[in-house]
mmCIF file of C-alpha atoms in Angstrom:
data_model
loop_
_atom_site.group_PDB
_atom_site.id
_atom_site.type_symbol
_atom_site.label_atom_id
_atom_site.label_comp_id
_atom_site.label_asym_id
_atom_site.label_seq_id
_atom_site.Cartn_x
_atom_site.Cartn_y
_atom_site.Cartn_z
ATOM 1 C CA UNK A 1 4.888 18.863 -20.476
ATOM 2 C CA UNK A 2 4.095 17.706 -16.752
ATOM 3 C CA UNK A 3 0.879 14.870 -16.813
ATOM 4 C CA UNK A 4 -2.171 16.075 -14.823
ATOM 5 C CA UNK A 5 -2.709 14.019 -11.921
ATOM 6 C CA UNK A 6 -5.726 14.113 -9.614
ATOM 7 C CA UNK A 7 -4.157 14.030 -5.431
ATOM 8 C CA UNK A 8 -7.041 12.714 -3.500
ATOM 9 C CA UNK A 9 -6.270 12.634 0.727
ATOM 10 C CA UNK A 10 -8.807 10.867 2.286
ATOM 11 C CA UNK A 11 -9.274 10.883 6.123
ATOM 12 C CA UNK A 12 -9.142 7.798 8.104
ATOM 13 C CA UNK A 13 -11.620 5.579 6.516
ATOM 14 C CA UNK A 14 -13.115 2.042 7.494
ATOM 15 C CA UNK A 15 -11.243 -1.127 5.976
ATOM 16 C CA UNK A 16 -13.993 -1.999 3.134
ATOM 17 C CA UNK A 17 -14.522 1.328 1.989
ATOM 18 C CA UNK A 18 -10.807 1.970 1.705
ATOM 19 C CA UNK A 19 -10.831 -0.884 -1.074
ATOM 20 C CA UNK A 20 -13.994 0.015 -2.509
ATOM 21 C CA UNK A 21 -12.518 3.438 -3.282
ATOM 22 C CA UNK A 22 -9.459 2.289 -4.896
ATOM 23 C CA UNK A 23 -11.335 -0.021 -7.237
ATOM 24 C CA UNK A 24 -13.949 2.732 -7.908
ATOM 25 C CA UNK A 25 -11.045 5.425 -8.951
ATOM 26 C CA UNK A 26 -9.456 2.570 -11.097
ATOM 27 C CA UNK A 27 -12.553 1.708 -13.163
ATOM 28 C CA UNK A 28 -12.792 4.828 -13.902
ATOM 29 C CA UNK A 29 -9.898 5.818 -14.528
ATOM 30 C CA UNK A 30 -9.520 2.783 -17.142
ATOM 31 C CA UNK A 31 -12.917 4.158 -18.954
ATOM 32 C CA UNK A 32 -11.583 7.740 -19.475
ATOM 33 C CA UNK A 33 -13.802 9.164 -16.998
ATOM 34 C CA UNK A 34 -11.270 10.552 -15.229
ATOM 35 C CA UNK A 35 -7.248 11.483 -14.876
ATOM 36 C CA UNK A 36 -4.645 9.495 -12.998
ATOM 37 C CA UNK A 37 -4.809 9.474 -9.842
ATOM 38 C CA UNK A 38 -3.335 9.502 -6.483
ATOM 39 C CA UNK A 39 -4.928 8.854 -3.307
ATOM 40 C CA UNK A 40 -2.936 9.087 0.172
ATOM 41 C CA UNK A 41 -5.489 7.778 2.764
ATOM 42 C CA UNK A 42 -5.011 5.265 6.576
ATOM 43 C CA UNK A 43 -7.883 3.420 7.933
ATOM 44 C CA UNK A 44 -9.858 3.638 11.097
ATOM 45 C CA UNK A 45 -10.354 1.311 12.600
ATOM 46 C CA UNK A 46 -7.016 -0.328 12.392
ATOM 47 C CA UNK A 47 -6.953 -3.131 9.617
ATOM 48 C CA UNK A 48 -4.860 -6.377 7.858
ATOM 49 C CA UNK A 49 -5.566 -6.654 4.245
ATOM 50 C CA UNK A 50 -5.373 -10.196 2.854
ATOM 51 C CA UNK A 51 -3.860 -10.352 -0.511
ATOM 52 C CA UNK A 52 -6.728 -11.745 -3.726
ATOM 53 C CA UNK A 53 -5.173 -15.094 -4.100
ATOM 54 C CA UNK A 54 -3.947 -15.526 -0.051
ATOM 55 C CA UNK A 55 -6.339 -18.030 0.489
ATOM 56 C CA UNK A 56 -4.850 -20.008 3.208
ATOM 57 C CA UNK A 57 -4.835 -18.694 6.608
ATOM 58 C CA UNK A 58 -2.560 -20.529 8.860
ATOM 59 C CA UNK A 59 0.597 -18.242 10.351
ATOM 60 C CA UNK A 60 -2.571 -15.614 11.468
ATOM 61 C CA UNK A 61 -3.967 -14.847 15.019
ATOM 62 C CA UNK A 62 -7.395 -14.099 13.468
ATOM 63 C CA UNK A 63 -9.189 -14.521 17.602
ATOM 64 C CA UNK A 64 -6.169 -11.487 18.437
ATOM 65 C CA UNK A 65 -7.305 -9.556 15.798
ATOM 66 C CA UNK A 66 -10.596 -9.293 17.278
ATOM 67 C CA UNK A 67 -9.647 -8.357 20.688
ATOM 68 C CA UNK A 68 -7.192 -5.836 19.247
ATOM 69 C CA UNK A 69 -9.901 -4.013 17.438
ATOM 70 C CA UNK A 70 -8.435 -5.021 14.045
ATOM 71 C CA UNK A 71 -10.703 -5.586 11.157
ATOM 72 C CA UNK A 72 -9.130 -7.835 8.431
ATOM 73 C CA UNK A 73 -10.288 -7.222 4.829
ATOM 74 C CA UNK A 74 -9.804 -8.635 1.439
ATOM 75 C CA UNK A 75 -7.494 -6.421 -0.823
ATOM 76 C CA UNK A 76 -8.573 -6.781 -4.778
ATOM 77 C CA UNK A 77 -4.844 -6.930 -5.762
ATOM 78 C CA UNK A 78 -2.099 -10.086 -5.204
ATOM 79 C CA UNK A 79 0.269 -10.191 -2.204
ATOM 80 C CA UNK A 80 0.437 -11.278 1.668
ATOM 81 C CA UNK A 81 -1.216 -9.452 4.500
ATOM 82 C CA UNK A 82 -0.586 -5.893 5.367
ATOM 83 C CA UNK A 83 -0.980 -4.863 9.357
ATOM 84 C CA UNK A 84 -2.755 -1.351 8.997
ATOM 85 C CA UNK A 85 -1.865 -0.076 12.515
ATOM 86 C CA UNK A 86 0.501 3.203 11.924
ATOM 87 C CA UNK A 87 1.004 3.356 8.392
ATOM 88 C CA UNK A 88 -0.108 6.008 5.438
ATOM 89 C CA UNK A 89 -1.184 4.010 2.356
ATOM 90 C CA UNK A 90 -1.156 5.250 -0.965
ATOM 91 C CA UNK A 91 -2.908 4.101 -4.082
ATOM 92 C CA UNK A 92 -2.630 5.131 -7.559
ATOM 93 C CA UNK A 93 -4.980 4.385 -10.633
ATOM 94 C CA UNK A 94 -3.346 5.104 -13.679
ATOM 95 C CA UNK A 95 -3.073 3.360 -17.491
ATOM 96 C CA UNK A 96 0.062 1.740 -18.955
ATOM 97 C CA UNK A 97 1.641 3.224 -22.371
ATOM 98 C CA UNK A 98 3.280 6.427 -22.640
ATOM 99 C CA UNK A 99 5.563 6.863 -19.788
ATOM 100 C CA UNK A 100 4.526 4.082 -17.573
ATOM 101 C CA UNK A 101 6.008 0.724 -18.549
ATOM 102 C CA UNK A 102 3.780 -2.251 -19.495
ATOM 103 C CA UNK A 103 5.760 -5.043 -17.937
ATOM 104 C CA UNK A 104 4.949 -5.714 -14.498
ATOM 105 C CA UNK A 105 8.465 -5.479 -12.864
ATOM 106 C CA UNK A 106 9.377 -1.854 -15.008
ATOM 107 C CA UNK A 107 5.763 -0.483 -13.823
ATOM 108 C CA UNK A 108 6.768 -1.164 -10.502
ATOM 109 C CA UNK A 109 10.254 0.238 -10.641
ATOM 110 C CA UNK A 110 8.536 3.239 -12.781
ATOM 111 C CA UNK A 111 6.064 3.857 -10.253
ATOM 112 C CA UNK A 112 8.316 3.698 -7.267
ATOM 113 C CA UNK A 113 11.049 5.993 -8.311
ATOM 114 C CA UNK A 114 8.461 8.407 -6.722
ATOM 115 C CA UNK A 115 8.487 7.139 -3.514
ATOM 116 C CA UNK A 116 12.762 6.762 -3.631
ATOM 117 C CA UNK A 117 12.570 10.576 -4.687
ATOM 118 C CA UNK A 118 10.239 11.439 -1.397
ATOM 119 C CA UNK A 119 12.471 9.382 1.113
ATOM 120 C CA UNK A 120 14.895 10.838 -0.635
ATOM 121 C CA UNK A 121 13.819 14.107 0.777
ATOM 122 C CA UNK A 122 13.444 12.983 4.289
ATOM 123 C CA UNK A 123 17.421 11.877 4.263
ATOM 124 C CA UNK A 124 16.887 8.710 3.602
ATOM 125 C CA UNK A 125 18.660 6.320 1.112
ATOM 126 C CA UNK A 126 16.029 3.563 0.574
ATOM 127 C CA UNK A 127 16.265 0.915 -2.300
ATOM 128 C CA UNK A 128 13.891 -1.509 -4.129
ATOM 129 C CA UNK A 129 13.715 -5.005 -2.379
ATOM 130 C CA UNK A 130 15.392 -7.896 -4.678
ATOM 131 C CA UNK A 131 13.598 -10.628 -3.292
ATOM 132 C CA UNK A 132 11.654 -13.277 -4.913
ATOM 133 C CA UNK A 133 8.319 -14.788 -3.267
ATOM 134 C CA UNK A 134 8.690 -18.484 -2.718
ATOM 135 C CA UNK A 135 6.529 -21.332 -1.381
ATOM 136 C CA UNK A 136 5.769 -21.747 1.020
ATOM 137 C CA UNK A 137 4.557 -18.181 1.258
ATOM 138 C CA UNK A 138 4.965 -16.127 4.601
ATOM 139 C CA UNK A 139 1.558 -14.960 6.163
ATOM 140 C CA UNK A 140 2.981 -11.414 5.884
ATOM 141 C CA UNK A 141 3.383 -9.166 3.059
ATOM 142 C CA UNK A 142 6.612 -8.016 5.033
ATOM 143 C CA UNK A 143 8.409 -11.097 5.357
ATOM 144 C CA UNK A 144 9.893 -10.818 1.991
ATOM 145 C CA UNK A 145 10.876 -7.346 -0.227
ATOM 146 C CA UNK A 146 10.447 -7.924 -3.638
ATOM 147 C CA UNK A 147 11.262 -5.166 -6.557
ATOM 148 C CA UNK A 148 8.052 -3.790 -5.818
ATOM 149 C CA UNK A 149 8.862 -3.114 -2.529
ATOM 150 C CA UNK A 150 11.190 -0.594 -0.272
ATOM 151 C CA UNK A 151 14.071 -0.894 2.151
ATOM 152 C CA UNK A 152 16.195 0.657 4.142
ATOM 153 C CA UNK A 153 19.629 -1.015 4.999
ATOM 154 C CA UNK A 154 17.600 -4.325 4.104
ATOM 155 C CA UNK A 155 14.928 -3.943 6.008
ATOM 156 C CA UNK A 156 11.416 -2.972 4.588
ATOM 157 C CA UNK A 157 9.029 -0.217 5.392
ATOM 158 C CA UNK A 158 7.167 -0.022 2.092
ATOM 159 C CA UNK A 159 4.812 -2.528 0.862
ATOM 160 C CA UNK A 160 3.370 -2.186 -2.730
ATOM 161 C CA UNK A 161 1.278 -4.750 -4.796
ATOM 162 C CA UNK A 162 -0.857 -4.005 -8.369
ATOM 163 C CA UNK A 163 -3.642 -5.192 -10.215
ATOM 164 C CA UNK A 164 -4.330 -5.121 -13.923
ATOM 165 C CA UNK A 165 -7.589 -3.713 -15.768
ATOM 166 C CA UNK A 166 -6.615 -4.478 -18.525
ATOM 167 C CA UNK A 167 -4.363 -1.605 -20.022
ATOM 168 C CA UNK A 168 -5.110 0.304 -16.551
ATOM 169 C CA UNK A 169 -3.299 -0.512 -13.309
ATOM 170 C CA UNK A 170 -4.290 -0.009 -9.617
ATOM 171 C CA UNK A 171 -1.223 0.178 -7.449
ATOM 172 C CA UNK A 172 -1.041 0.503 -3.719
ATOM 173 C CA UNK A 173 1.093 0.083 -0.727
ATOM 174 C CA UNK A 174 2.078 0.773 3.293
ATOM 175 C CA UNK A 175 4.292 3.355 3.747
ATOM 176 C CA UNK A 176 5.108 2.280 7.883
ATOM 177 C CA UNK A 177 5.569 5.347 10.113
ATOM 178 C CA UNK A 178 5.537 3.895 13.604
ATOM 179 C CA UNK A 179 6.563 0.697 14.271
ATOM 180 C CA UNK A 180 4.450 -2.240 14.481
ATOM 181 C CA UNK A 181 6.732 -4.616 16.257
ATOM 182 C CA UNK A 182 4.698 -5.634 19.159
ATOM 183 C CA UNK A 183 1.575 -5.967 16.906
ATOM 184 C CA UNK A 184 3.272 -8.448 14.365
ATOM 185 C CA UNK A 185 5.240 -10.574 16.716
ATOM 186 C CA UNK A 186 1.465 -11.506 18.089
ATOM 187 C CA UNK A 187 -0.501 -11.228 15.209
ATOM 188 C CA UNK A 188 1.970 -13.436 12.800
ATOM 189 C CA UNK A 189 2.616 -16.075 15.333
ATOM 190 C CA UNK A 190 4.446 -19.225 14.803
ATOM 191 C CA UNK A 191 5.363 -22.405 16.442
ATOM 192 C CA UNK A 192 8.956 -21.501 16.054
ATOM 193 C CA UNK A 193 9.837 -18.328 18.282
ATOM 194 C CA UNK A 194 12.650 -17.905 15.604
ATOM 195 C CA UNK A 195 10.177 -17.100 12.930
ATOM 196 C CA UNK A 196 8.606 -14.260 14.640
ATOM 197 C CA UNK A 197 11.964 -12.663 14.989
ATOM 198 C CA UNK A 198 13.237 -13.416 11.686
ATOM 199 C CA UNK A 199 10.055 -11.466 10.544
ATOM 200 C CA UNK A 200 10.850 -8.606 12.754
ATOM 201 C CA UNK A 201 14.447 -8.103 11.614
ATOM 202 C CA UNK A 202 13.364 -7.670 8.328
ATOM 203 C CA UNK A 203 10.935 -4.797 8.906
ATOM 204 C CA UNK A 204 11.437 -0.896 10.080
ATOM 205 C CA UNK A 205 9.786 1.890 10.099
ATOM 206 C CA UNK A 206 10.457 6.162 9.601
ATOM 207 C CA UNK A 207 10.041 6.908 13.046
ATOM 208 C CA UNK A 208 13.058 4.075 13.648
ATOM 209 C CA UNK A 209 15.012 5.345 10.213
ATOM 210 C CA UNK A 210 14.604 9.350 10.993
ATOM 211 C CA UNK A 211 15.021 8.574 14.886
ATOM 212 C CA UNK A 212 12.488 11.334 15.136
ATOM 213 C CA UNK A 213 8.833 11.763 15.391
ATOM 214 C CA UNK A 214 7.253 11.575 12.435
ATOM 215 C CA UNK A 215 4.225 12.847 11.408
ATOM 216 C CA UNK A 216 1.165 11.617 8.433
ATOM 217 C CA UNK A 217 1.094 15.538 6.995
ATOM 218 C CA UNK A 218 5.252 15.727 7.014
ATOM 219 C CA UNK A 219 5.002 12.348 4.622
ATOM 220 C CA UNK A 220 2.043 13.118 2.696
ATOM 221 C CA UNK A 221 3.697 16.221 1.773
ATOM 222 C CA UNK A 222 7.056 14.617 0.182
ATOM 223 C CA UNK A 223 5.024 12.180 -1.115
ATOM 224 C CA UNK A 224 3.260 14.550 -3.186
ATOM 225 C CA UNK A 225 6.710 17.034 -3.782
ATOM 226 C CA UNK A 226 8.376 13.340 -4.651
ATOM 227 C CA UNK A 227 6.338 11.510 -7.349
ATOM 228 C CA UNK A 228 5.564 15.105 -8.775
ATOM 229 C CA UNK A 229 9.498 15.865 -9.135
ATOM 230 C CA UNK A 230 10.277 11.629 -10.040
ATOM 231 C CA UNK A 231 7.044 11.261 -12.862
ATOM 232 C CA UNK A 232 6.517 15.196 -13.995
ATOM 233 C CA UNK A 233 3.050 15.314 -12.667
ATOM 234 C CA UNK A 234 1.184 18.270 -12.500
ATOM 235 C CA UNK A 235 -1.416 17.456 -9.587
ATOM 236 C CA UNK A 236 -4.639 19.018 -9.183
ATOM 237 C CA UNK A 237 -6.398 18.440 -5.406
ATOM 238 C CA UNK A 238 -9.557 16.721 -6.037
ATOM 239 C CA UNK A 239 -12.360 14.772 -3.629
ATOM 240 C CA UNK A 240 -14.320 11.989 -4.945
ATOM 241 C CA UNK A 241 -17.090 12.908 -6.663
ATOM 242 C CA UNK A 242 -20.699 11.668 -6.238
ATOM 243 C CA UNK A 243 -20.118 8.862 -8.664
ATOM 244 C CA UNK A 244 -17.381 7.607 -7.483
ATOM 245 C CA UNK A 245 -18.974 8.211 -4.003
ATOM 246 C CA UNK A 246 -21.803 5.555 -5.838
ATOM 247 C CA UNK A 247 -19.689 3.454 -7.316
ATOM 248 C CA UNK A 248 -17.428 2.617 -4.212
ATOM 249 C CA UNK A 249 -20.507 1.948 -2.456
ATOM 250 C CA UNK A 250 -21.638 -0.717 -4.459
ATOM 251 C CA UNK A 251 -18.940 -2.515 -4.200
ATOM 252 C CA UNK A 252 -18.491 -2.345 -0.564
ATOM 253 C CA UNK A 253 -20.313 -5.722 0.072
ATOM 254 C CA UNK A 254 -17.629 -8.101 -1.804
ATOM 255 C CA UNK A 255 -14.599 -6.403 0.284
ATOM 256 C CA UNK A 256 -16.352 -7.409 4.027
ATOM 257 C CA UNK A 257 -16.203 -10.996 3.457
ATOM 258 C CA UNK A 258 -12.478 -12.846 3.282
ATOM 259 C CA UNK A 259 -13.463 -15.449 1.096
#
């Protein structure tokens, strides 16, 4: 029997709110108050979200994000930064047991085999990253594809990273449609020019895999068709409600300030 899933696509929303929302659907999704979900939403204006525990700033052109018009923003789960600039992100709130693996590697691979279905769809023949994260860390979330993550030919163009509530997990990641090239060669600057291309060469994009215009409906549509064929979900379209509307708002403050 196919698990009912709520599908929640959001329009462009600002950076805060975008994290506000995710944490509101998890908590309640960890009380009972409501079924899995998953949200498919990209962010106006354009945005870099700091991982929780990415508390040192150096490799980051914070005075470029300002005249670029990017906002950065603190995510509430682990990683590196994420450029927001030409993506679709998607989120999903949704408890461990049953079908979805409790250790942290197997919920990843569980949860992703819905994304390798939808790319799947689009003619492509993406993998899980095998990386490991090592120190010194990289500024960007790109710079290294771990099993949580999504490649193409060794390259990544999906980004994912999780936190726990307790037995309930938020997951959520950057799909990249367009490339973001010129963007991250300024924004994740280094002393060493060989740095910023080494970061390049290990990123891509859809539009760059597909050789084609892509566009956010064509990808939120496999996405959907994919993790519905990949996890037997039965999704039902939803909005947010008025508490979660609430909820999300008071919780806005902690996601405007970085530290």
């Amino acid at each position: 029997m196919a698990q009912r899933w709520r599908l929640i696509e959001s329009g462009p929303g600002e950076p805060a709110w975008n994290m506000a929302v995710d944490e509101a659907l998890v908590t309640r999704q960890s009380r009972g108050e409501s079924p899995p979900v998953l949200r498919l939403y990209t962010w106006n204006p354009p945005a870099l979200s700091l991982g929780y525990f990415q508390k040192k700033m150096t490799g980051i052109r914070f005075d470029l994000l300002d005249k670029l018009g990017i906002v950065p923003v603190r995510r509430s789960t682990g990683g590196r930064a994420v450029l927001h600039y030409g993506d679709l992100t998607y989120s999903i709130a949704v408890s461990l047991g049953q079908d979805i693996p409790t250790g942290l590697v197997d919920s990843f691979r569980y949860l992703c085999r819905g994304l390798l279905v939808t790319f799947a769809s689009l003619g492509i023949e993406a993998r899980l990253g095998s990386e490991r994260l090592r120190k010194p860390f990289p500024a960007s979330c790109f710079a290294v594809a771990t099993p949580g993550d999504i490649t193409w030919h060794g390259r990544k163009f999906v980004g994912s990273a999780q936190k726990r509530y307790e037995s309930t997990i938020l997951q959520h990641g950057s799909i990249l449609i367009r490339s973001q090239a010129n963007i991250l060669s300024e924004i994740f600057s280094s002393e060493e020019e060989v740095n910023s291309q080494a970061l390049l060469d290990k990123v891509t994009c859809l539009e760059d895999i597909l050789e084609r215009h892509v566009t956010l409906e064509e990808v939120s549509e496999a996405l959907t068709s994919g993790f519905k064929k990949a996890l037997n979900i039965d999704f039902q379209h939803d909005e947010l409600n008025s508490e979660e509307e609430m909820l999300a708002a008071s919780m806005i403050g902690k996601y405007s300030k970085l530290i």
